[in-house]
PDB file of C-alpha atoms and ligand atoms in Angstrom:
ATOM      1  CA  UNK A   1       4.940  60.927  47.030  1.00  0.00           C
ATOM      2  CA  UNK A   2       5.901  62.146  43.780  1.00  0.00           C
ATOM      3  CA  UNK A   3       6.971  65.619  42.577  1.00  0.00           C
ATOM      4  CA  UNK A   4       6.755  66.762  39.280  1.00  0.00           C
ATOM      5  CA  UNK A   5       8.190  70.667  39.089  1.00  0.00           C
ATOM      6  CA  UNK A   6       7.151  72.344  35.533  1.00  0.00           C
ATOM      7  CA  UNK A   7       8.747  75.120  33.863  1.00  0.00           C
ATOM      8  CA  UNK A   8       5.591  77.423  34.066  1.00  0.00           C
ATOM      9  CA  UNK A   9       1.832  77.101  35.577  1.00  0.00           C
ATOM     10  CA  UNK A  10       0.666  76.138  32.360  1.00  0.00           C
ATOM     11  CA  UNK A  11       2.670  73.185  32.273  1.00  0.00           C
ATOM     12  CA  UNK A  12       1.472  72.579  35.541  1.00  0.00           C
ATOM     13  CA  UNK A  13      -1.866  72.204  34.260  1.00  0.00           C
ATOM     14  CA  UNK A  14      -1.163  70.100  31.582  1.00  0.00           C
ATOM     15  CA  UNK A  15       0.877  67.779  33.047  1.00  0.00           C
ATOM     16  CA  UNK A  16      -1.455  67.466  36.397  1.00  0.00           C
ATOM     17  CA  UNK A  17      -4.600  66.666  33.949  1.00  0.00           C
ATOM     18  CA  UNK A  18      -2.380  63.801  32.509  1.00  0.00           C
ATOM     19  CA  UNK A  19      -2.192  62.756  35.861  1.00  0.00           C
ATOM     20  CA  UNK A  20      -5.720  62.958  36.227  1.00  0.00           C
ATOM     21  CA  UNK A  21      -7.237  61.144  32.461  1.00  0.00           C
ATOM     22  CA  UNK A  22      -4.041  58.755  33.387  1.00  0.00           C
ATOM     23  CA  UNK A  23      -6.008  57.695  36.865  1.00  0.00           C
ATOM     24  CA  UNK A  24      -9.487  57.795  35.813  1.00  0.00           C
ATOM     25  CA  UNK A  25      -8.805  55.809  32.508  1.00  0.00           C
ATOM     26  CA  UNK A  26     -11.200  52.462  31.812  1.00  0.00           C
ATOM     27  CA  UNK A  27     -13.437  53.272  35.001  1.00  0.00           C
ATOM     28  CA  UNK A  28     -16.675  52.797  34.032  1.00  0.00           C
ATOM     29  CA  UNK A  29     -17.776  55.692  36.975  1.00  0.00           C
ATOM     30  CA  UNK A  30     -14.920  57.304  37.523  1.00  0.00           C
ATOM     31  CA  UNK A  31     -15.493  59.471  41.265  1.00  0.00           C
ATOM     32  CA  UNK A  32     -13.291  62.392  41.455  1.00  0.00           C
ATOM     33  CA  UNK A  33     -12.702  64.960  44.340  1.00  0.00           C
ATOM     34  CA  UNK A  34     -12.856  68.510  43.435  1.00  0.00           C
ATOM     35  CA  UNK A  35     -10.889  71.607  45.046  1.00  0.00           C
ATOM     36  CA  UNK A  36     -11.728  75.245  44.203  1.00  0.00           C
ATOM     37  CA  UNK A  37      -9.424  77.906  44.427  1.00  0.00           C
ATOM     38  CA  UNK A  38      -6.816  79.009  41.709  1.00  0.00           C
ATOM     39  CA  UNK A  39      -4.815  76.320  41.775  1.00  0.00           C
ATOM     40  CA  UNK A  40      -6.334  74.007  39.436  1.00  0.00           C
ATOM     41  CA  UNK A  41      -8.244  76.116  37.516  1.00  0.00           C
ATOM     42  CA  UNK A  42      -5.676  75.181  34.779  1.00  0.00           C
ATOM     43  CA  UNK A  43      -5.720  71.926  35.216  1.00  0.00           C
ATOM     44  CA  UNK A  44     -10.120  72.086  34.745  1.00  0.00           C
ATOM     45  CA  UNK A  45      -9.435  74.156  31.892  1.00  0.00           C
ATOM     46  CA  UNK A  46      -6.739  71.105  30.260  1.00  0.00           C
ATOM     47  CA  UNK A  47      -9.620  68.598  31.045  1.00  0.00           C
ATOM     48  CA  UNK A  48     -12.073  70.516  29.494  1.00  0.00           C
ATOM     49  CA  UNK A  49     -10.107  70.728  26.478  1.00  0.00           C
ATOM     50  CA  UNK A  50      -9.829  66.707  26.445  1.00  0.00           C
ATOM     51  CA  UNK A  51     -13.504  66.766  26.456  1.00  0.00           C
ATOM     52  CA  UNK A  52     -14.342  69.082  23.734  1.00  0.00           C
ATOM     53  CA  UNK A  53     -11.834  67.057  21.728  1.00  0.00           C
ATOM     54  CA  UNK A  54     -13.282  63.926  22.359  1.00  0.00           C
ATOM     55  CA  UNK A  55     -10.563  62.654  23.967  1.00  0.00           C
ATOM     56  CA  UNK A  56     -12.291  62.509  27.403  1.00  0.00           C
ATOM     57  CA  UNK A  57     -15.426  61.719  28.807  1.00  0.00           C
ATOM     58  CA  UNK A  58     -16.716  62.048  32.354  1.00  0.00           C
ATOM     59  CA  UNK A  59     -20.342  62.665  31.784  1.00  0.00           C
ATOM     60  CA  UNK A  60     -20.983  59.369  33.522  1.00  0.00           C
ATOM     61  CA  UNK A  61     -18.601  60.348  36.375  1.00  0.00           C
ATOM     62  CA  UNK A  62     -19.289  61.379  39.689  1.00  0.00           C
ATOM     63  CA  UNK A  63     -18.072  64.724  41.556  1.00  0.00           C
ATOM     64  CA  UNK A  64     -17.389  65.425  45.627  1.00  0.00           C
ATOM     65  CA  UNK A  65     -15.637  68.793  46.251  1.00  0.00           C
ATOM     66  CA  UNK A  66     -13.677  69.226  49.014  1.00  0.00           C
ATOM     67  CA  UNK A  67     -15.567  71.959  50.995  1.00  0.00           C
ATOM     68  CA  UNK A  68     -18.069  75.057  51.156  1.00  0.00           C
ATOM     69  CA  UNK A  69     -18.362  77.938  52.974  1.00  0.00           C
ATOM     70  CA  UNK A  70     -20.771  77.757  55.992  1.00  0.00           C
ATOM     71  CA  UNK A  71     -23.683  79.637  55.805  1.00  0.00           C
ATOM     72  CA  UNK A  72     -22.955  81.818  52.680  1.00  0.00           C
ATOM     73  CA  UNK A  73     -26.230  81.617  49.836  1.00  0.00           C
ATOM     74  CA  UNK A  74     -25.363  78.475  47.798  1.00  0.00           C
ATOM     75  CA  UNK A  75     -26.592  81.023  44.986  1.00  0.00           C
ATOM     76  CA  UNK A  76     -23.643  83.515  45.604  1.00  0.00           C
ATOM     77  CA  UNK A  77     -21.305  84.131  42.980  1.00  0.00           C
ATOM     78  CA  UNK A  78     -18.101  82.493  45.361  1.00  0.00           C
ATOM     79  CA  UNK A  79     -20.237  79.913  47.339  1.00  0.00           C
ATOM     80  CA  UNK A  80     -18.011  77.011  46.005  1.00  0.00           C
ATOM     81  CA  UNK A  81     -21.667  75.318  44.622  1.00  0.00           C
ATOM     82  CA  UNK A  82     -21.473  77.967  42.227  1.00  0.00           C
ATOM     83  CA  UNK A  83     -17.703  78.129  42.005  1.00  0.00           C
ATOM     84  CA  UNK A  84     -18.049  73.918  40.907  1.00  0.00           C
ATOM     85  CA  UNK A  85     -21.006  74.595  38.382  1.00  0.00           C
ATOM     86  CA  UNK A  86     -18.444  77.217  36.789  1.00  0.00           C
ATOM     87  CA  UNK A  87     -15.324  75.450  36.419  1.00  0.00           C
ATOM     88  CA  UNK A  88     -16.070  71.984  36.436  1.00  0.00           C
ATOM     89  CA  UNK A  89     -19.682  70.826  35.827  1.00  0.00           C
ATOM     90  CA  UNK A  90     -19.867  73.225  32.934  1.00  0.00           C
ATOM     91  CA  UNK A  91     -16.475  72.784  31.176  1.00  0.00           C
ATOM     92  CA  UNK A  92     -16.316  68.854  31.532  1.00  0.00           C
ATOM     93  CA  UNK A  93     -19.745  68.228  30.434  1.00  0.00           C
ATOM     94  CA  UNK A  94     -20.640  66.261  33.854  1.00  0.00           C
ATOM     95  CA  UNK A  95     -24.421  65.532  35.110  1.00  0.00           C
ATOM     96  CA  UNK A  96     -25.083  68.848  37.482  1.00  0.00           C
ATOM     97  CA  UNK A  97     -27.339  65.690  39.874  1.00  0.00           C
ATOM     98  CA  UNK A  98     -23.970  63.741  40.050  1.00  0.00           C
ATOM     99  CA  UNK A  99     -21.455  66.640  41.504  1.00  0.00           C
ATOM    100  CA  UNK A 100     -21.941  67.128  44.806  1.00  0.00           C
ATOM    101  CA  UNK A 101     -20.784  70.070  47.210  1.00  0.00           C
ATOM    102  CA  UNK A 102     -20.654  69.704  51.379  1.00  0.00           C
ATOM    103  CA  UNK A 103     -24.312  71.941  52.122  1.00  0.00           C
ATOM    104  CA  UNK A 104     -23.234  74.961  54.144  1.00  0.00           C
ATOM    105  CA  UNK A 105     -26.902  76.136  55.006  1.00  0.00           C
ATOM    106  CA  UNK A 106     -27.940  72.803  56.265  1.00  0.00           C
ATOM    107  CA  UNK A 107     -29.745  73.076  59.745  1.00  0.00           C
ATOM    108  CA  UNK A 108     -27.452  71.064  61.270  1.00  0.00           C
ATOM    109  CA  UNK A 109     -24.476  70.767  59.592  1.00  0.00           C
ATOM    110  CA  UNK A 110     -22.763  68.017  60.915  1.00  0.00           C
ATOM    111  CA  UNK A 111     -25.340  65.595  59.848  1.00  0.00           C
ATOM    112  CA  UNK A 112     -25.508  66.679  56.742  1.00  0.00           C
ATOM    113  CA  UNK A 113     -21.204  66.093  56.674  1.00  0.00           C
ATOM    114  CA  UNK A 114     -21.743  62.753  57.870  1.00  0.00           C
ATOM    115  CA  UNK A 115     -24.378  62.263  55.076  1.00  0.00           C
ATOM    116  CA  UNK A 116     -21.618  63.381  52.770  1.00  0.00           C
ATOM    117  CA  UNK A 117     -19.188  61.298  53.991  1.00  0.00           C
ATOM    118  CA  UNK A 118     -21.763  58.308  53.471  1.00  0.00           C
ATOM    119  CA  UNK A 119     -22.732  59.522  49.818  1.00  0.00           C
ATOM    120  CA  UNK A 120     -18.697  59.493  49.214  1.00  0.00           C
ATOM    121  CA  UNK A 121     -18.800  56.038  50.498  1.00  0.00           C
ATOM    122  CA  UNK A 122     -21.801  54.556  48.459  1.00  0.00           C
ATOM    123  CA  UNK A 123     -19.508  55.815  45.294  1.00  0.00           C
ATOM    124  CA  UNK A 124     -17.360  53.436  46.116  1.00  0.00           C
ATOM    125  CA  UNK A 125     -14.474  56.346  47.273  1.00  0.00           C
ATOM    126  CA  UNK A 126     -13.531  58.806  45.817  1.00  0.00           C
ATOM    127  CA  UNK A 127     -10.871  57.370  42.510  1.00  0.00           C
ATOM    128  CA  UNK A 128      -8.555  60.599  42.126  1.00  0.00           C
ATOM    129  CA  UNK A 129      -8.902  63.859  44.916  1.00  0.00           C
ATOM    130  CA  UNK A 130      -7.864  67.168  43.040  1.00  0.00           C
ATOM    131  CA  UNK A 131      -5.874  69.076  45.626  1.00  0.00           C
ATOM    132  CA  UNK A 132      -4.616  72.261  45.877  1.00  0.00           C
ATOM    133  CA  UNK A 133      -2.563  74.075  49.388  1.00  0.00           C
ATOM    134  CA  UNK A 134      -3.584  77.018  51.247  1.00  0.00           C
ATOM    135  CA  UNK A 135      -0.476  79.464  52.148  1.00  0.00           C
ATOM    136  CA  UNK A 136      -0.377  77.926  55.426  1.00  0.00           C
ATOM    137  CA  UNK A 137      -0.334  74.275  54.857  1.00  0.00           C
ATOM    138  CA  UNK A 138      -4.133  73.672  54.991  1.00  0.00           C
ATOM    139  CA  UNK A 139      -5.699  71.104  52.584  1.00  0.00           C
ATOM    140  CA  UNK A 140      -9.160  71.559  51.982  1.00  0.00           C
ATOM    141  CA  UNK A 141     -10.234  73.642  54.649  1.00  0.00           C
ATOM    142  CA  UNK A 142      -8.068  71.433  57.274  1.00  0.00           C
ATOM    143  CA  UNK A 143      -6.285  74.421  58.706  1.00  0.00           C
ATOM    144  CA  UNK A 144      -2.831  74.090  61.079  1.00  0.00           C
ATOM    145  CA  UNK A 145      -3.863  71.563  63.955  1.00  0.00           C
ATOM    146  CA  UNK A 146      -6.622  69.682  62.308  1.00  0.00           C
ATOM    147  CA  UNK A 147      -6.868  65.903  63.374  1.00  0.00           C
ATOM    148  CA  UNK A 148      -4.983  63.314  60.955  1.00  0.00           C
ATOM    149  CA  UNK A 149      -7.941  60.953  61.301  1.00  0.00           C
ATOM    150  CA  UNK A 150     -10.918  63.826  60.556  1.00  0.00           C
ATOM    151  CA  UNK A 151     -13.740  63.041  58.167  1.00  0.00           C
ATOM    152  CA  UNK A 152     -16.627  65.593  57.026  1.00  0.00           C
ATOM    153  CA  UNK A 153     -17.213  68.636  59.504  1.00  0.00           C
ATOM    154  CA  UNK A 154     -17.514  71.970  60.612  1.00  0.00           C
ATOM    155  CA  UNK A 155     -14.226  73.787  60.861  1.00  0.00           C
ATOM    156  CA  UNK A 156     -12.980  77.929  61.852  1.00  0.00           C
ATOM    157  CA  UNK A 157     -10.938  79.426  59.285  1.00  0.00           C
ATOM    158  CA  UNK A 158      -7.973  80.712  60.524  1.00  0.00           C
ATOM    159  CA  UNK A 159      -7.711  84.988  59.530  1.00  0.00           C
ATOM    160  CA  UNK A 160      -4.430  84.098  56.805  1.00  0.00           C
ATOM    161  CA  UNK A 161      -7.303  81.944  54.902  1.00  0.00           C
ATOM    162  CA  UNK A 162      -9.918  84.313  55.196  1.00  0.00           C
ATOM    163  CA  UNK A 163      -7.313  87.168  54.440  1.00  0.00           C
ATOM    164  CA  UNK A 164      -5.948  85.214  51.262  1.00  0.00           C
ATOM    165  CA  UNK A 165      -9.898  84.346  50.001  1.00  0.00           C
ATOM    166  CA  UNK A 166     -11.092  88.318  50.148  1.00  0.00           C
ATOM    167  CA  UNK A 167      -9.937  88.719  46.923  1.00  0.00           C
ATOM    168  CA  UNK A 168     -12.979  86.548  45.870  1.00  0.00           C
ATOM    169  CA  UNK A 169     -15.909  88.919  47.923  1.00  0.00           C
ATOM    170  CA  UNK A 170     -16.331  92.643  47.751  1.00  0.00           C
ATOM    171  CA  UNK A 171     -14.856  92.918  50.941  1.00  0.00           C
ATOM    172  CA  UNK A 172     -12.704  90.928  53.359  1.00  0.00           C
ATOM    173  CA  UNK A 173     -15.449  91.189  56.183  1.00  0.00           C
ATOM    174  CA  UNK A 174     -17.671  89.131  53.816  1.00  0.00           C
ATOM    175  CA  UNK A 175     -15.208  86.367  53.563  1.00  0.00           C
ATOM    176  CA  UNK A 176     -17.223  83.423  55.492  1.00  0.00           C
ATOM    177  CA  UNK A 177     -15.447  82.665  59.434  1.00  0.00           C
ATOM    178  CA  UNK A 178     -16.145  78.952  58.510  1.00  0.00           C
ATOM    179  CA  UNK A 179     -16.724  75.842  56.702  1.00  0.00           C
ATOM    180  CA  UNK A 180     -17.740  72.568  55.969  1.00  0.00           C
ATOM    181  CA  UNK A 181     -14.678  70.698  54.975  1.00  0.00           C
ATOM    182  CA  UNK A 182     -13.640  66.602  53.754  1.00  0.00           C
ATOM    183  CA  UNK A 183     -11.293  65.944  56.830  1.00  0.00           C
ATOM    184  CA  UNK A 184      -7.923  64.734  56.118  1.00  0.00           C
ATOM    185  CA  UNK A 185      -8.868  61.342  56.786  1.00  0.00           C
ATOM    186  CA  UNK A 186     -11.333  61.635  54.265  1.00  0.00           C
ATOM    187  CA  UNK A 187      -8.769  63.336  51.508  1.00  0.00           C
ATOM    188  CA  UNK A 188      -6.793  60.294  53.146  1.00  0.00           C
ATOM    189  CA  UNK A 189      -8.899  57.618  51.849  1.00  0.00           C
ATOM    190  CA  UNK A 190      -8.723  58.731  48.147  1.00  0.00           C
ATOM    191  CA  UNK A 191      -7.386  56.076  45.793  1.00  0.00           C
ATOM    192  CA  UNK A 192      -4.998  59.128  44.298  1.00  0.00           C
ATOM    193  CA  UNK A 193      -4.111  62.451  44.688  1.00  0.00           C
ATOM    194  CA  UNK A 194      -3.023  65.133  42.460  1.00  0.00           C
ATOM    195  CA  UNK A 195      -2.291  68.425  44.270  1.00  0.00           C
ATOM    196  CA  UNK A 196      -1.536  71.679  42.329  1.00  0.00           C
ATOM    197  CA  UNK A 197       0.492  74.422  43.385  1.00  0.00           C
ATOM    198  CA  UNK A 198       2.013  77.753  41.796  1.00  0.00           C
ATOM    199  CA  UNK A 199       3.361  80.803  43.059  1.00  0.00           C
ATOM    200  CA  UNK A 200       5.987  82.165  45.030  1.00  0.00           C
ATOM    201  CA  UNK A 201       3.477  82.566  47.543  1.00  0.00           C
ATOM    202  CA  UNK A 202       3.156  78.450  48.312  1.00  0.00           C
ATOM    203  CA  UNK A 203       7.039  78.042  48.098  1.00  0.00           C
ATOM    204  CA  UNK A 204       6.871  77.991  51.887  1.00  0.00           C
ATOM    205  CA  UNK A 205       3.688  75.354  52.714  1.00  0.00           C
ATOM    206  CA  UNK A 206       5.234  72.751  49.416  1.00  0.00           C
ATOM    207  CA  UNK A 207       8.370  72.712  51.330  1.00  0.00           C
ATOM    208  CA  UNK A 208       6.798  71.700  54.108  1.00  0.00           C
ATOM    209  CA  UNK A 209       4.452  69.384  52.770  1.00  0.00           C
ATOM    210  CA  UNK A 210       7.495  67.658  50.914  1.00  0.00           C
ATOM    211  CA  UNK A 211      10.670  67.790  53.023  1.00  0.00           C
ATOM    212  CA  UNK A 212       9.286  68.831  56.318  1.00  0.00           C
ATOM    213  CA  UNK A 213       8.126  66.266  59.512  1.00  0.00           C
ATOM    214  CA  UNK A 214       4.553  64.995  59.086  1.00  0.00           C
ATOM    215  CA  UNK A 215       3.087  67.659  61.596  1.00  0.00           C
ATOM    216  CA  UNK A 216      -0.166  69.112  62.528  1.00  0.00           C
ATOM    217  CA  UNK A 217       1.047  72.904  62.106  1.00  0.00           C
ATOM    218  CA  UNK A 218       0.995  71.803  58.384  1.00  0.00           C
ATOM    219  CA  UNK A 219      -1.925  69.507  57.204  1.00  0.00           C
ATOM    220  CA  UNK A 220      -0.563  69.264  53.795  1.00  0.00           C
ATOM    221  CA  UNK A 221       2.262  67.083  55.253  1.00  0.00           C
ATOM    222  CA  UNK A 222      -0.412  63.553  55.605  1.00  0.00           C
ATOM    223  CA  UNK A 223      -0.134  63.507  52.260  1.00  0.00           C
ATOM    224  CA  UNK A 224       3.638  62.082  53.047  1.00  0.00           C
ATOM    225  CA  UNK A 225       1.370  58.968  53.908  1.00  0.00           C
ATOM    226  CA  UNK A 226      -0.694  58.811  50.938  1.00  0.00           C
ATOM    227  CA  UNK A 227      -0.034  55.365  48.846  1.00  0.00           C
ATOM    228  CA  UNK A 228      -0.041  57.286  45.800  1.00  0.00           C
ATOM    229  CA  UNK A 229      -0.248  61.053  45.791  1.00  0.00           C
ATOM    230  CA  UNK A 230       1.499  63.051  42.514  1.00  0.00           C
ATOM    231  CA  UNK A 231       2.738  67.145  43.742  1.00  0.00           C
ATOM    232  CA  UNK A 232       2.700  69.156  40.631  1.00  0.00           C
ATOM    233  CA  UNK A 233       4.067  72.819  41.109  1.00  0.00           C
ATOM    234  CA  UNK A 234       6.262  75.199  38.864  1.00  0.00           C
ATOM    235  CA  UNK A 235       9.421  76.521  39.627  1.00  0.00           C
ATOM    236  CA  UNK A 236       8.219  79.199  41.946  1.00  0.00           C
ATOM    237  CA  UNK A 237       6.149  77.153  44.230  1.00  0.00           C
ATOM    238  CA  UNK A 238       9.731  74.937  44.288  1.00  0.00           C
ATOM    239  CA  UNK A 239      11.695  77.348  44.874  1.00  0.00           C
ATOM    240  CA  UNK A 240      11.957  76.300  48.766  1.00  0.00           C
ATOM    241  CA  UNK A 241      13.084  72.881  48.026  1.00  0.00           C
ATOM    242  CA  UNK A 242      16.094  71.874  49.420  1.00  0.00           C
ATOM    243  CA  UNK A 243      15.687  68.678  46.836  1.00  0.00           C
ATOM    244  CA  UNK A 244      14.705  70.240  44.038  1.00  0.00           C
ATOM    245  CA  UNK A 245      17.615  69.191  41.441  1.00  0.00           C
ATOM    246  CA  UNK A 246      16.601  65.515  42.979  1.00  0.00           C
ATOM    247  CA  UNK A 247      13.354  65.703  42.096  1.00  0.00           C
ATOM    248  CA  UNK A 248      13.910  67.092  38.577  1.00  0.00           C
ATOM    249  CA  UNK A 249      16.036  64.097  37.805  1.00  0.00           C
ATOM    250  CA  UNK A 250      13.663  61.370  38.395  1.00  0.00           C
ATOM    251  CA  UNK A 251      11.567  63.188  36.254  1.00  0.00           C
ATOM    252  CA  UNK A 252      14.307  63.610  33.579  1.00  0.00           C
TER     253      UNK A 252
HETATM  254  C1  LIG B 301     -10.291  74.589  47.901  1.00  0.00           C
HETATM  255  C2  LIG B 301      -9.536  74.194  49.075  1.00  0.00           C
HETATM  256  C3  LIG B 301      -8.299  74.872  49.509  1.00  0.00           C
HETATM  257  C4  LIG B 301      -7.478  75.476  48.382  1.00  0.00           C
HETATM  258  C5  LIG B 301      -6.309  76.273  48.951  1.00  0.00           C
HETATM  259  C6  LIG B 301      -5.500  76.938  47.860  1.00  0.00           C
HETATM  260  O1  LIG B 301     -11.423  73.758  47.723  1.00  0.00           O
HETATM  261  O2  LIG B 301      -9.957  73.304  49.722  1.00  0.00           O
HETATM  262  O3  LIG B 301      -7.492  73.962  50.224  1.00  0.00           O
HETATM  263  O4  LIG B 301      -7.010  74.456  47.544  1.00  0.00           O
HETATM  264  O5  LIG B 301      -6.796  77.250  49.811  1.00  0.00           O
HETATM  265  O6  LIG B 301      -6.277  77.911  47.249  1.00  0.00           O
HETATM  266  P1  LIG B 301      -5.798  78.608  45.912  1.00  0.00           P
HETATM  267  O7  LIG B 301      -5.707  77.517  44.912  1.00  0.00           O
HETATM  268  O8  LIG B 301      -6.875  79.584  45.561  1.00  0.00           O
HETATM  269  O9  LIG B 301      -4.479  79.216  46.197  1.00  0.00           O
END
């Protein structure tokens, strides 16, 4: 596992989309796994830049995000279909028919997240998962407890993840009480990862993603097994790092 602490978010961004071009670089269909949430809006926004620039090109790529929100309108503002068009299929130019988010409406939902896992699997796998970590460990929507080995299915969200989404809906009642959700042992079998974190707020979870035992109560941790899996976070989100002055001098 590597860990990369910035100075600021920003940097964060920057240095996690390096990460990201770095990975994807020569593939002729390059297969990336997409997270929503805040943390790596700033790292879409970098790779977007690439793109207008010319520097970048993933029109020919393929997308899988990591979740959706079980039976929420794949037309609402927050369902994370509309979320992906926003921030990723827009910005980086990719073919709308080529991203693909889990289908929360579905009649029965876990066939259509074993069809999901299978689509991920005709890609070829998934080349580089975007990541980011929910307050209490949870990656995707793997929350404390989920199995190591999961793939594709229907998951509750525990009330500290449905209490830190409200801030997306009008109110928090409207916040979804689950999801469809890649299981760890999906994330798992991504070639790379790049997780993003900021914020005083995820000092807590990185720390025990990064120093702590590989444990259920924090899913984040499996990523302690992950061949090659890059932690980017600023100086808040490291501030619970007993190893932090070790992990600024590899990076020296
Ligand atoms: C998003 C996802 C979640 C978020 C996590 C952090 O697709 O699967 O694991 O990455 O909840 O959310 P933010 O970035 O909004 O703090």
């Amino acid at each position: 596992m590597d860990v990369v602490i910035c100075r600021d978010a920003e940097t964060a961004g920057k240095v996690a989309a390096d990460r990201v071009a770095e990975y994807i670089e020569g593939l002729p269909t390059p297969v990336l796994g997409l997270a929503t949430g805040s943390s790596p809006l700033r790292l879409y926004a970098e790779l977007a830049r690439r793109v207008d620039s010319g520097a970048l090109d993933v029109s020919h790529g393929l997308g899988f995000a990591l979740d959706e929100y079980a039976g929420l309108d794949p037309a609402h503002p927050e369902s994370y279909r509309s979320v992906i068009t926003r921030t990723v299929v827009g910005p980086l130019r990719m073919d709308p028919a080529r991203v693909h988010v889990p289908d929360g409406t579905a009649e029965d939902l876990q066939v259509a997240a074993d069809d999901y896992d299978a689509a991920i699997r005709a890609a070829g796998g998934v080349d580089v998962q975007i990541l980011g970590i929910g307050s209490n460990g949870h990656l995707g929507f793997n929350e404390p407890f989920s199995s190591f080995a999961s793939r594709t299915r229907v998951k509750t969200l525990t009330p500290q993840t449905r209490s830190d989404n409200a801030r997306f809906f009008d109110s928090p009642e409207q916040v979804p009480t689950h999801c469809v959700t890649q299981g760890l042992g999906t994330i798992m079998d991504s070639r790379a990862a790049v997780l993003v974190a900021t914020g005083e707020h995820k000092a807590a979870a990185v720390a025990a993603m990064i120093e702590g035992p590989v444990a259920a109560v924090c899913p984040g941790s499996v990523l302690q097994f992950h061949p090659k899996a890059v932690i980017v976070i600023d100086e808040a989100a490291a501030s619970g790092l007993a190893y932090a002055d070790y992990f600024r001098g590899i990076a020296g």
